[in-house]
Amino acid sequence: MHNILIIDQSHKTVSLLNLIVTEFTNYQTTVETKKDHIIKLIDNTIFEYIVIDHIIEYSDEIIAYILNKNPKQKVILLSDHIKCPVSCEDCFNLFQFVRIIKPVKPRTILNYLNNSSDFVCPNKDKLKSINTIDKLYDFINLEDNSFYKNKELIDNKILIKSTTRNMNIHEISKIEKLINESFFKMEVNENNEIEISIK
């Protein structure tokens, strides 16, 4: 029996992944979120795939540990960041590492697990391709936010509004990570709205 390690704190995502794996593959899943337990599992168990959510506090450290221990380990990173913890050049030449931008489509993950897709990252050089205000507007996903839920495209500027008119530093930081500073600038205005414009 082949094993898949799922490192994710979202019950919704874990349930979805478990459903995909049990219904459509012959793999068995192990779910873990505690860092020391994850390290032990990686050291003592062979996993066909490791699926990890980038939002986990120590995700970059775990990814580095996995790739250092076994560079050919197949890793699927679920991410809402445009910036990847692994450089595209290193990734393409050295690793079997793919990053799937949220929201995640079940079919996309299943294609990787069933070898229907080559194990090649679909987001290679994504940061460079999000280079217009329209592409950035489509790319910014606010689905998991509690405060910054609404976005508008007005006069070649993206305006993201807080539902409470209060500021939320965590969500501002998440949105900032989606922006290529080579093309765009971001600021928070007096109404605690996020304004993104072309440099």
PDB file of C-alpha atoms in Angstrom:
ATOM      1  CA  MET A   1       0.000   0.000   0.000  1.00  0.00           C
ATOM      2  CA  HIS A   2       1.377   3.398  -1.006  1.00  0.00           C
ATOM      3  CA  ASN A   3       1.247   6.233   1.521  1.00  0.00           C
ATOM      4  CA  ILE A   4       0.462   9.930   1.221  1.00  0.00           C
ATOM      5  CA  LEU A   5       1.343  12.367   4.004  1.00  0.00           C
ATOM      6  CA  ILE A   6      -1.033  15.329   4.357  1.00  0.00           C
ATOM      7  CA  ILE A   7       0.252  18.300   6.361  1.00  0.00           C
ATOM      8  CA  ASP A   8      -2.690  20.674   6.665  1.00  0.00           C
ATOM      9  CA  GLN A   9      -4.650  22.284   9.506  1.00  0.00           C
ATOM     10  CA  SER A  10      -7.809  22.966   7.478  1.00  0.00           C
ATOM     11  CA  HIS A  11     -10.478  20.350   8.208  1.00  0.00           C
ATOM     12  CA  LYS A  12     -12.190  21.247   4.928  1.00  0.00           C
ATOM     13  CA  THR A  13      -9.037  20.628   2.846  1.00  0.00           C
ATOM     14  CA  VAL A  14      -8.093  17.464   4.756  1.00  0.00           C
ATOM     15  CA  SER A  15     -11.609  16.046   4.260  1.00  0.00           C
ATOM     16  CA  LEU A  16     -11.466  16.855   0.547  1.00  0.00           C
ATOM     17  CA  LEU A  17      -8.025  15.273   0.153  1.00  0.00           C
ATOM     18  CA  ASN A  18      -9.056  12.159   2.102  1.00  0.00           C
ATOM     19  CA  LEU A  19     -12.137  11.817  -0.102  1.00  0.00           C
ATOM     20  CA  ILE A  20     -10.102  12.159  -3.307  1.00  0.00           C
ATOM     21  CA  VAL A  21      -7.514   9.633  -2.123  1.00  0.00           C
ATOM     22  CA  THR A  22      -9.918   6.993  -0.774  1.00  0.00           C
ATOM     23  CA  GLU A  23     -12.422   7.219  -3.629  1.00  0.00           C
ATOM     24  CA  PHE A  24     -10.121   7.573  -6.630  1.00  0.00           C
ATOM     25  CA  THR A  25      -6.710   6.100  -5.753  1.00  0.00           C
ATOM     26  CA  ASN A  26      -5.246   3.051  -4.016  1.00  0.00           C
ATOM     27  CA  TYR A  27      -3.226   5.167  -1.576  1.00  0.00           C
ATOM     28  CA  GLN A  28      -3.549   5.429   2.184  1.00  0.00           C
ATOM     29  CA  THR A  29      -3.373   8.840   3.886  1.00  0.00           C
ATOM     30  CA  THR A  30      -1.635   9.954   7.058  1.00  0.00           C
ATOM     31  CA  VAL A  31      -2.561  13.411   8.390  1.00  0.00           C
ATOM     32  CA  GLU A  32      -0.187  15.239  10.718  1.00  0.00           C
ATOM     33  CA  THR A  33       0.326  18.854  11.806  1.00  0.00           C
ATOM     34  CA  LYS A  34       2.815  18.657  14.691  1.00  0.00           C
ATOM     35  CA  LYS A  35       6.303  19.527  13.507  1.00  0.00           C
ATOM     36  CA  ASP A  36       8.217  16.914  15.531  1.00  0.00           C
ATOM     37  CA  HIS A  37       5.767  14.171  14.476  1.00  0.00           C
ATOM     38  CA  ILE A  38       6.130  15.193  10.825  1.00  0.00           C
ATOM     39  CA  ILE A  39       9.934  14.963  11.042  1.00  0.00           C
ATOM     40  CA  LYS A  40       9.679  11.463  12.574  1.00  0.00           C
ATOM     41  CA  LEU A  41       7.255  10.348   9.876  1.00  0.00           C
ATOM     42  CA  ILE A  42       9.528  11.661   7.113  1.00  0.00           C
ATOM     43  CA  ASP A  43      12.519   9.927   8.710  1.00  0.00           C
ATOM     44  CA  ASN A  44      10.788   6.574   9.214  1.00  0.00           C
ATOM     45  CA  THR A  45       8.183   6.192   6.470  1.00  0.00           C
ATOM     46  CA  ILE A  46       8.298   6.154   2.681  1.00  0.00           C
ATOM     47  CA  PHE A  47       5.618   8.377   1.187  1.00  0.00           C
ATOM     48  CA  GLU A  48       4.672   8.348  -2.467  1.00  0.00           C
ATOM     49  CA  TYR A  49       3.470  11.953  -2.093  1.00  0.00           C
ATOM     50  CA  ILE A  50       3.591  14.648   0.570  1.00  0.00           C
ATOM     51  CA  VAL A  51       0.870  17.307   0.379  1.00  0.00           C
ATOM     52  CA  ILE A  52       1.549  20.396   2.501  1.00  0.00           C
ATOM     53  CA  ASP A  53      -0.334  23.655   2.977  1.00  0.00           C
ATOM     54  CA  HIS A  54       1.897  26.723   2.770  1.00  0.00           C
ATOM     55  CA  ILE A  55      -0.148  28.502   5.445  1.00  0.00           C
ATOM     56  CA  ILE A  56       1.295  26.245   8.172  1.00  0.00           C
ATOM     57  CA  GLU A  57       3.697  28.284  10.292  1.00  0.00           C
ATOM     58  CA  TYR A  58       6.747  26.048   9.723  1.00  0.00           C
ATOM     59  CA  SER A  59       5.945  24.938   6.154  1.00  0.00           C
ATOM     60  CA  ASP A  60       9.114  26.361   4.567  1.00  0.00           C
ATOM     61  CA  GLU A  61      11.258  24.614   7.192  1.00  0.00           C
ATOM     62  CA  ILE A  62       9.478  21.278   6.600  1.00  0.00           C
ATOM     63  CA  ILE A  63       9.796  21.652   2.813  1.00  0.00           C
ATOM     64  CA  ALA A  64      13.533  22.337   3.138  1.00  0.00           C
ATOM     65  CA  TYR A  65      13.888  19.268   5.401  1.00  0.00           C
ATOM     66  CA  ILE A  66      12.001  17.026   2.954  1.00  0.00           C
ATOM     67  CA  LEU A  67      13.960  18.181  -0.104  1.00  0.00           C
ATOM     68  CA  ASN A  68      17.281  17.947   1.712  1.00  0.00           C
ATOM     69  CA  LYS A  69      16.551  14.401   2.903  1.00  0.00           C
ATOM     70  CA  ASN A  70      15.106  13.163  -0.389  1.00  0.00           C
ATOM     71  CA  PRO A  71      15.308  15.580  -3.350  1.00  0.00           C
ATOM     72  CA  LYS A  72      13.180  13.240  -5.486  1.00  0.00           C
ATOM     73  CA  GLN A  73      10.309  13.100  -2.981  1.00  0.00           C
ATOM     74  CA  LYS A  74       7.092  14.140  -4.747  1.00  0.00           C
ATOM     75  CA  VAL A  75       5.776  17.196  -2.894  1.00  0.00           C
ATOM     76  CA  ILE A  76       2.540  19.056  -3.636  1.00  0.00           C
ATOM     77  CA  LEU A  77       2.430  22.505  -2.023  1.00  0.00           C
ATOM     78  CA  LEU A  78      -1.023  24.094  -1.647  1.00  0.00           C
ATOM     79  CA  SER A  79      -0.391  27.816  -1.613  1.00  0.00           C
ATOM     80  CA  ASP A  80      -2.068  31.198  -1.620  1.00  0.00           C
ATOM     81  CA  HIS A  81       1.316  32.924  -2.059  1.00  0.00           C
ATOM     82  CA  ILE A  82       2.656  33.919  -5.436  1.00  0.00           C
ATOM     83  CA  LYS A  83       6.176  33.628  -4.009  1.00  0.00           C
ATOM     84  CA  CYS A  84       7.391  30.043  -3.805  1.00  0.00           C
ATOM     85  CA  PRO A  85       9.842  28.782  -1.134  1.00  0.00           C
ATOM     86  CA  VAL A  86      11.834  27.012  -3.869  1.00  0.00           C
ATOM     87  CA  SER A  87      13.408  28.796  -6.836  1.00  0.00           C
ATOM     88  CA  CYS A  88      12.073  27.730 -10.231  1.00  0.00           C
ATOM     89  CA  GLU A  89      15.580  26.926 -11.509  1.00  0.00           C
ATOM     90  CA  ASP A  90      16.391  24.615  -8.565  1.00  0.00           C
ATOM     91  CA  CYS A  91      12.949  23.076  -8.610  1.00  0.00           C
ATOM     92  CA  PHE A  92      12.892  22.197 -12.297  1.00  0.00           C
ATOM     93  CA  ASN A  93      16.385  20.689 -12.282  1.00  0.00           C
ATOM     94  CA  LEU A  94      16.586  19.040  -8.853  1.00  0.00           C
ATOM     95  CA  PHE A  95      13.190  18.299  -7.353  1.00  0.00           C
ATOM     96  CA  GLN A  96       9.776  16.753  -7.932  1.00  0.00           C
ATOM     97  CA  PHE A  97       7.898  19.683  -6.439  1.00  0.00           C
ATOM     98  CA  VAL A  98       4.676  21.303  -7.617  1.00  0.00           C
ATOM     99  CA  ARG A  99       2.856  24.306  -6.230  1.00  0.00           C
ATOM    100  CA  ILE A 100      -0.908  24.546  -6.709  1.00  0.00           C
ATOM    101  CA  ILE A 101      -2.430  27.971  -6.144  1.00  0.00           C
ATOM    102  CA  LYS A 102      -5.601  28.039  -4.043  1.00  0.00           C
ATOM    103  CA  PRO A 103      -8.487  27.583  -4.466  1.00  0.00           C
ATOM    104  CA  VAL A 104      -7.506  24.021  -5.282  1.00  0.00           C
ATOM    105  CA  LYS A 105      -9.529  22.035  -7.802  1.00  0.00           C
ATOM    106  CA  PRO A 106      -9.889  18.357  -6.807  1.00  0.00           C
ATOM    107  CA  ARG A 107      -9.273  17.270 -10.409  1.00  0.00           C
ATOM    108  CA  THR A 108      -5.875  19.034 -10.422  1.00  0.00           C
ATOM    109  CA  ILE A 109      -4.659  17.107  -7.376  1.00  0.00           C
ATOM    110  CA  LEU A 110      -6.101  13.854  -8.668  1.00  0.00           C
ATOM    111  CA  ASN A 111      -4.257  14.294 -11.971  1.00  0.00           C
ATOM    112  CA  TYR A 112      -0.958  14.425 -10.077  1.00  0.00           C
ATOM    113  CA  LEU A 113      -1.822  11.484  -7.814  1.00  0.00           C
ATOM    114  CA  ASN A 114      -2.914   9.327 -10.754  1.00  0.00           C
ATOM    115  CA  ASN A 115       0.040  10.361 -12.924  1.00  0.00           C
ATOM    116  CA  SER A 116      -2.384  11.868 -15.445  1.00  0.00           C
ATOM    117  CA  SER A 117      -0.155  14.961 -15.460  1.00  0.00           C
ATOM    118  CA  ASP A 118       3.598  15.146 -15.673  1.00  0.00           C
ATOM    119  CA  PHE A 119       4.922  16.021 -12.230  1.00  0.00           C
ATOM    120  CA  VAL A 120       5.832  19.535 -13.344  1.00  0.00           C
ATOM    121  CA  CYS A 121       4.817  22.668 -11.471  1.00  0.00           C
ATOM    122  CA  PRO A 122       1.997  24.525 -13.249  1.00  0.00           C
ATOM    123  CA  ASN A 123       3.142  27.819 -11.713  1.00  0.00           C
ATOM    124  CA  LYS A 124       6.682  28.047 -13.027  1.00  0.00           C
ATOM    125  CA  ASP A 125       7.496  31.755 -13.315  1.00  0.00           C
ATOM    126  CA  LYS A 126       3.959  32.683 -12.216  1.00  0.00           C
ATOM    127  CA  LEU A 127       5.256  35.801 -10.497  1.00  0.00           C
ATOM    128  CA  LYS A 128       6.496  37.156 -13.827  1.00  0.00           C
ATOM    129  CA  SER A 129       3.270  36.354 -15.680  1.00  0.00           C
ATOM    130  CA  ILE A 130       0.993  38.305 -13.308  1.00  0.00           C
ATOM    131  CA  ASN A 131       2.088  41.596 -14.798  1.00  0.00           C
ATOM    132  CA  THR A 132      -1.106  43.535 -15.554  1.00  0.00           C
ATOM    133  CA  ILE A 133      -3.728  44.923 -13.195  1.00  0.00           C
ATOM    134  CA  ASP A 134      -6.424  42.721 -14.814  1.00  0.00           C
ATOM    135  CA  LYS A 135      -4.367  39.535 -14.330  1.00  0.00           C
ATOM    136  CA  LEU A 136      -3.633  40.498 -10.726  1.00  0.00           C
ATOM    137  CA  TYR A 137      -7.317  41.215 -10.068  1.00  0.00           C
ATOM    138  CA  ASP A 138      -8.264  37.750 -11.358  1.00  0.00           C
ATOM    139  CA  PHE A 139      -5.416  36.132  -9.428  1.00  0.00           C
ATOM    140  CA  ILE A 140      -6.152  37.626  -5.983  1.00  0.00           C
ATOM    141  CA  ASN A 141      -8.371  35.162  -4.120  1.00  0.00           C
ATOM    142  CA  LEU A 142     -10.150  36.455  -0.991  1.00  0.00           C
ATOM    143  CA  GLU A 143     -12.213  33.331  -0.337  1.00  0.00           C
ATOM    144  CA  ASP A 144     -10.498  32.379   2.945  1.00  0.00           C
ATOM    145  CA  ASN A 145     -10.403  35.919   4.343  1.00  0.00           C
ATOM    146  CA  SER A 146     -12.628  37.149   7.166  1.00  0.00           C
ATOM    147  CA  PHE A 147     -11.988  40.900   6.882  1.00  0.00           C
ATOM    148  CA  TYR A 148     -10.837  41.693   3.352  1.00  0.00           C
ATOM    149  CA  LYS A 149     -13.592  39.983   1.372  1.00  0.00           C
ATOM    150  CA  ASN A 150     -14.512  42.434  -1.415  1.00  0.00           C
ATOM    151  CA  LYS A 151     -12.445  43.653  -4.344  1.00  0.00           C
ATOM    152  CA  GLU A 152     -13.179  46.114  -7.130  1.00  0.00           C
ATOM    153  CA  LEU A 153     -11.299  47.244 -10.204  1.00  0.00           C
ATOM    154  CA  ILE A 154     -11.724  51.011 -10.515  1.00  0.00           C
ATOM    155  CA  ASP A 155      -9.733  53.346 -12.770  1.00  0.00           C
ATOM    156  CA  ASN A 156      -6.881  50.874 -13.299  1.00  0.00           C
ATOM    157  CA  LYS A 157      -6.596  50.324  -9.538  1.00  0.00           C
ATOM    158  CA  ILE A 158      -7.632  47.367  -7.353  1.00  0.00           C
ATOM    159  CA  LEU A 159      -9.512  48.365  -4.220  1.00  0.00           C
ATOM    160  CA  ILE A 160      -9.926  45.679  -1.530  1.00  0.00           C
ATOM    161  CA  LYS A 161     -12.364  46.610   1.220  1.00  0.00           C
ATOM    162  CA  SER A 162     -12.608  45.383   4.781  1.00  0.00           C
ATOM    163  CA  THR A 163     -16.065  44.180   5.794  1.00  0.00           C
ATOM    164  CA  THR A 164     -15.656  45.774   9.241  1.00  0.00           C
ATOM    165  CA  ARG A 165     -13.669  48.862   8.134  1.00  0.00           C
ATOM    166  CA  ASN A 166     -10.981  47.627  10.546  1.00  0.00           C
ATOM    167  CA  MET A 167      -7.483  46.623   9.535  1.00  0.00           C
ATOM    168  CA  ASN A 168      -6.259  43.031   9.690  1.00  0.00           C
ATOM    169  CA  ILE A 169      -2.473  42.752   9.477  1.00  0.00           C
ATOM    170  CA  HIS A 170      -2.477  38.990   8.776  1.00  0.00           C
ATOM    171  CA  GLU A 171      -4.777  39.352   5.749  1.00  0.00           C
ATOM    172  CA  ILE A 172      -2.895  42.415   4.487  1.00  0.00           C
ATOM    173  CA  SER A 173       0.320  40.387   4.637  1.00  0.00           C
ATOM    174  CA  LYS A 174      -1.321  37.493   2.739  1.00  0.00           C
ATOM    175  CA  ILE A 175      -2.463  39.839  -0.037  1.00  0.00           C
ATOM    176  CA  GLU A 176       0.938  41.527  -0.174  1.00  0.00           C
ATOM    177  CA  LYS A 177       2.564  38.149  -0.890  1.00  0.00           C
ATOM    178  CA  LEU A 178       0.486  37.879  -4.076  1.00  0.00           C
ATOM    179  CA  ILE A 179       1.924  41.056  -5.555  1.00  0.00           C
ATOM    180  CA  ASN A 180       4.978  41.340  -7.743  1.00  0.00           C
ATOM    181  CA  GLU A 181       6.675  44.508  -6.520  1.00  0.00           C
ATOM    182  CA  SER A 182       8.342  44.936  -9.891  1.00  0.00           C
ATOM    183  CA  PHE A 183       4.992  45.877 -11.422  1.00  0.00           C
ATOM    184  CA  PHE A 184       2.691  47.046  -8.612  1.00  0.00           C
ATOM    185  CA  LYS A 185       2.574  49.118  -5.446  1.00  0.00           C
ATOM    186  CA  MET A 186       0.234  48.533  -2.520  1.00  0.00           C
ATOM    187  CA  GLU A 187      -0.907  50.816   0.279  1.00  0.00           C
ATOM    188  CA  VAL A 188      -3.597  50.929   2.953  1.00  0.00           C
ATOM    189  CA  ASN A 189      -5.678  54.119   2.825  1.00  0.00           C
ATOM    190  CA  GLU A 190      -7.393  56.071   5.614  1.00  0.00           C
ATOM    191  CA  ASN A 191     -10.478  53.815   5.379  1.00  0.00           C
ATOM    192  CA  ASN A 192      -8.294  50.722   5.939  1.00  0.00           C
ATOM    193  CA  GLU A 193      -8.880  49.691   2.327  1.00  0.00           C
ATOM    194  CA  ILE A 194      -6.061  48.150   0.339  1.00  0.00           C
ATOM    195  CA  GLU A 195      -5.192  50.014  -2.849  1.00  0.00           C
ATOM    196  CA  ILE A 196      -3.056  48.318  -5.511  1.00  0.00           C
ATOM    197  CA  SER A 197      -1.890  50.255  -8.549  1.00  0.00           C
ATOM    198  CA  ILE A 198       0.667  49.976 -11.337  1.00  0.00           C
ATOM    199  CA  LYS A 199       4.100  51.422 -10.545  1.00  0.00           C
TER     200      LYS A 199
END
